[in-house]
Amino acid sequence: MSVIKIRREQLLKPLLAVVGVVERKHTLPILSNLLIESQGGKTALIGTDLELQISANLMEGAMSEASFTVSARKLLDISRSLPPETLMDLDLDGETLKIKAGKSRFTLQTLPARDFPQMQLAEGDGLQFSISADSLRHLLMRVQYAMAVQDIRYYLNGMLLSVNKGMLTVAATDGHRLAVDAIPMPLENPAELDVILPRKAVVELVKLLGDNLDPVEIHMSASQIVFKQAGFELRSKVVDGKFPDYQRVIPTGHDKHVLIGRQLFNQSLARAAILTNEKYRGIRMALADNKMRIACRNNEQEEAQEELDIEYTQEPMDIGFNVQYLLDILNNLDCETVQCSLSDPTSSLLINIPGEEYFCYVVMPMRI
């Protein structure tokens, strides 16, 4: 039975959207598969790891009604290997999927669709609202790099999404730095809800929002969050935990301020970073007499020094930082200028964007 006839490119894009969530090695073999569901003239590809589920629709191609699962990685590798514009014919033959593409032939094993563990929409109260894809991606990009990676404090391995007092706020921290941004989000019902979106869900969502400008519909509840856009849906469980009170970490009394060009600062730090200690990545930043001096030394006694002209006439300041934490923020902003605020060598660094009220980035100093 011919299930799908489709051009390679029209299959490849939704495949790439879904395959990131599929686990290569799992105790349940069917979780290495994706579900292909074709009914009512629409075909969806669905992948899940039981915590996160992504479905993407085929926008073109002739399809007949069928439902089965097949290896996500093998189908992706086959599609990638074919020449552009190849017409692919997927035929379901008993428990196998036969693929014809030009003079190429492939036979893949399938597993029954009824065994595929789809995530169901959570019941109960929640919030629903829409946001432009640009705005959502902008928010995520500005904070995602600050999420922890496999931290024992599991609630740090994700991003806070908070709806409160007409604002949508996102925040992420790994205990050494904090990134926060927000946009006004007027809602019909002035409800409040905080959820922690898992790291993997954030990473996959950023990919899905790549170049699609359609609005994103968001449904948040205490146990689950769903993002819907024309062509895809991402459904994720939320992290069961309480995000730290990040407001207490944001300094309010810093009295030393420096305005500096983002690209110039970024380039100087990137050059200095070449000779930092590979493990600790420390640099020293000294401010005095309208100069910022950046210096580092590694275990081989190699040194790097950079000097930038700035406006600074206050008392000299010498403070150490992990250079990667500074590069992460500068690489993920698109502004011309950043403002760095300091108090003393033992206090955190606060980075803001001039003219923007809601964004801030806090970095703890380090001893060097």
CSV table of C-alpha atoms in Angstrom, one decimal, residues 185-366:
chain,number,residue,atom,x,y,z
A,185,MET,CA,2.0,39.9,27.7
A,186,PRO,CA,-1.5,41.3,28.3
A,187,LEU,CA,-3.9,38.5,29.0
A,188,GLU,CA,-7.7,38.4,29.2
A,189,ASN,CA,-7.4,36.7,32.6
A,190,PRO,CA,-4.8,38.2,34.9
A,191,ALA,CA,-3.6,34.7,36.0
A,192,GLU,CA,-0.2,33.9,37.3
A,193,LEU,CA,1.8,30.8,36.6
A,194,ASP,CA,5.5,29.7,36.8
A,195,VAL,CA,6.9,26.6,35.1
A,196,ILE,CA,10.4,25.3,34.4
A,197,LEU,CA,10.8,24.2,30.8
A,198,PRO,CA,13.5,21.4,30.6
A,199,ARG,CA,16.7,22.1,28.8
A,200,LYS,CA,16.1,19.7,26.0
A,201,ALA,CA,12.7,21.3,25.3
A,202,VAL,CA,14.3,24.7,25.1
A,203,VAL,CA,17.0,23.6,22.7
A,204,GLU,CA,14.5,21.8,20.4
A,205,LEU,CA,12.0,24.8,20.5
A,206,VAL,CA,14.7,27.2,19.4
A,207,LYS,CA,15.4,25.0,16.4
A,208,LEU,CA,11.8,24.7,15.5
A,209,LEU,CA,11.3,28.5,15.6
A,210,GLY,CA,14.2,29.0,13.2
A,211,ASP,CA,12.7,30.8,10.2
A,212,ASN,CA,8.9,30.4,10.8
A,213,LEU,CA,7.2,33.7,11.4
A,214,ASP,CA,3.7,32.4,12.2
A,215,PRO,CA,2.4,33.2,15.7
A,216,VAL,CA,3.1,30.6,18.4
A,217,GLU,CA,0.2,29.5,20.6
A,218,ILE,CA,1.2,28.5,24.1
A,219,HIS,CA,-0.7,26.5,26.6
A,220,MET,CA,0.8,26.3,30.1
A,221,SER,CA,-0.4,24.2,33.0
A,222,ALA,CA,1.2,23.1,36.3
A,223,SER,CA,2.4,19.8,34.7
A,224,GLN,CA,2.8,20.4,31.0
A,225,ILE,CA,3.5,23.1,28.4
A,226,VAL,CA,2.5,23.0,24.7
A,227,PHE,CA,3.8,25.2,21.9
A,228,LYS,CA,1.8,25.2,18.6
A,229,GLN,CA,2.7,26.8,15.4
A,230,ALA,CA,1.6,26.2,11.8
A,231,GLY,CA,3.4,22.9,10.9
A,232,PHE,CA,4.6,21.8,14.4
A,233,GLU,CA,3.6,21.1,18.0
A,234,LEU,CA,6.0,20.7,20.9
A,235,ARG,CA,4.6,19.2,24.1
A,236,SER,CA,6.7,18.9,27.2
A,237,LYS,CA,6.4,17.9,30.8
A,238,VAL,CA,7.7,20.7,33.1
A,239,VAL,CA,10.4,20.2,35.8
A,240,ASP,CA,8.8,19.4,39.1
A,241,GLY,CA,10.6,21.9,41.4
A,242,LYS,CA,10.8,25.5,42.5
A,243,PHE,CA,13.1,27.9,40.6
A,244,PRO,CA,15.4,30.0,42.8
A,245,ASP,CA,14.3,33.6,43.7
A,246,TYR,CA,16.4,35.2,41.0
A,247,GLN,CA,15.3,38.7,41.9
A,248,ARG,CA,17.5,38.5,45.0
A,249,VAL,CA,20.6,37.9,42.9
A,250,ILE,CA,20.2,41.0,40.7
A,251,PRO,CA,22.3,43.7,42.3
A,252,THR,CA,20.8,47.1,42.8
A,253,GLY,CA,23.5,49.2,44.3
A,254,HIS,CA,26.3,49.1,41.8
A,255,ASP,CA,27.9,52.6,41.4
A,256,LYS,CA,30.5,52.0,38.7
A,257,HIS,CA,29.2,51.9,35.2
A,258,VAL,CA,31.0,51.4,31.9
A,259,LEU,CA,29.5,51.6,28.4
A,260,ILE,CA,31.3,49.6,25.8
A,261,GLY,CA,30.7,48.4,22.2
A,262,ARG,CA,29.5,44.8,22.3
A,263,GLN,CA,31.5,43.6,19.2
A,264,LEU,CA,34.7,45.3,20.3
A,265,PHE,CA,34.4,43.8,23.8
A,266,ASN,CA,33.5,40.4,22.4
A,267,GLN,CA,36.5,40.4,20.0
A,268,SER,CA,39.0,41.4,22.7
A,269,LEU,CA,37.7,38.7,25.1
A,270,ALA,CA,37.8,36.1,22.4
A,271,ARG,CA,41.5,36.9,21.6
A,272,ALA,CA,42.4,36.8,25.3
A,273,ALA,CA,40.5,33.5,25.8
A,274,ILE,CA,42.9,31.7,23.4
A,275,LEU,CA,45.5,31.7,26.2
A,276,THR,CA,43.3,31.1,29.3
A,277,ASN,CA,43.6,28.0,31.4
A,278,GLU,CA,41.5,25.4,29.6
A,279,LYS,CA,39.8,24.2,32.8
A,280,TYR,CA,39.1,27.5,34.7
A,281,ARG,CA,39.0,29.9,31.7
A,282,GLY,CA,39.8,32.9,34.0
A,283,ILE,CA,40.7,36.4,32.9
A,284,ARG,CA,41.4,39.6,34.8
A,285,MET,CA,39.6,42.8,34.0
A,286,ALA,CA,41.2,46.0,35.3
A,287,LEU,CA,39.5,49.4,35.1
A,288,ALA,CA,41.5,52.7,35.5
A,289,ASP,CA,42.1,56.0,33.8
A,290,ASN,CA,39.6,55.5,30.9
A,291,LYS,CA,41.1,52.1,30.1
A,292,MET,CA,39.9,48.6,30.4
A,293,ARG,CA,42.7,46.1,30.5
A,294,ILE,CA,42.0,42.4,29.9
A,295,ALA,CA,44.7,39.9,30.8
A,296,CYS,CA,45.2,36.2,31.4
A,297,ARG,CA,47.9,33.6,31.9
A,298,ASN,CA,47.8,29.8,31.5
A,299,ASN,CA,49.8,26.9,33.1
A,300,GLU,CA,52.5,27.2,30.4
A,301,GLN,CA,53.1,30.8,31.6
A,302,GLU,CA,51.8,32.1,28.3
A,303,GLU,CA,50.1,35.5,28.5
A,304,ALA,CA,47.5,37.6,26.6
A,305,GLN,CA,46.7,41.3,27.1
A,306,GLU,CA,44.1,43.5,25.6
A,307,GLU,CA,43.4,47.2,26.2
A,308,LEU,CA,40.2,49.1,25.4
A,309,ASP,CA,39.4,52.8,25.6
A,310,ILE,CA,36.4,53.5,27.8
A,311,GLU,CA,35.0,56.3,29.8
A,312,TYR,CA,36.0,55.5,33.4
A,313,THR,CA,37.3,58.0,36.0
A,314,GLN,CA,36.3,56.3,39.2
A,315,GLU,CA,38.6,54.4,41.6
A,316,PRO,CA,40.6,51.6,39.9
A,317,MET,CA,39.0,48.2,39.9
A,318,ASP,CA,40.6,44.8,39.3
A,319,ILE,CA,38.3,41.7,39.1
A,320,GLY,CA,38.4,38.2,37.7
A,321,PHE,CA,35.8,36.3,35.6
A,322,ASN,CA,35.3,33.1,33.7
A,323,VAL,CA,35.7,34.5,30.1
A,324,GLN,CA,33.3,31.9,28.7
A,325,TYR,CA,30.4,33.4,30.7
A,326,LEU,CA,31.1,36.8,29.2
A,327,LEU,CA,31.5,35.5,25.7
A,328,ASP,CA,28.2,33.6,26.0
A,329,ILE,CA,26.2,36.7,26.7
A,330,LEU,CA,28.0,38.9,24.1
A,331,ASN,CA,27.5,36.3,21.4
A,332,ASN,CA,23.8,36.0,22.0
A,333,LEU,CA,23.0,39.7,22.0
A,334,ASP,CA,22.4,41.8,18.9
A,335,CYS,CA,22.7,45.3,20.4
A,336,GLU,CA,25.5,47.8,19.6
A,337,THR,CA,26.4,48.7,23.2
A,338,VAL,CA,26.3,47.0,26.6
A,339,GLN,CA,26.5,48.6,30.1
A,340,CYS,CA,28.7,46.9,32.7
A,341,SER,CA,28.0,47.8,36.3
A,342,LEU,CA,30.3,47.0,39.2
A,343,SER,CA,30.7,47.7,42.9
A,344,ASP,CA,33.8,46.1,44.2
A,345,PRO,CA,36.1,43.1,43.3
A,346,THR,CA,34.0,40.7,45.4
A,347,SER,CA,30.6,41.6,43.9
A,348,SER,CA,29.0,40.3,40.8
A,349,LEU,CA,29.0,42.0,37.4
A,350,LEU,CA,25.7,43.3,36.0
A,351,ILE,CA,25.3,43.7,32.3
A,352,ASN,CA,22.4,45.6,30.8
A,353,ILE,CA,21.4,46.9,27.4
A,354,PRO,CA,21.0,50.7,27.3
A,355,GLY,CA,17.4,51.6,26.5
A,356,GLU,CA,16.0,48.1,27.4
A,357,GLU,CA,14.2,47.8,30.7
A,358,TYR,CA,13.9,44.1,31.2
A,359,PHE,CA,17.1,42.3,30.1
A,360,CYS,CA,19.9,41.7,32.6
A,361,TYR,CA,22.8,39.4,33.0
A,362,VAL,CA,24.6,38.7,36.3
A,363,VAL,CA,28.0,37.0,36.5
A,364,MET,CA,29.8,36.0,39.8
A,365,PRO,CA,33.5,37.0,40.0
A,366,MET,CA,36.2,34.3,40.4
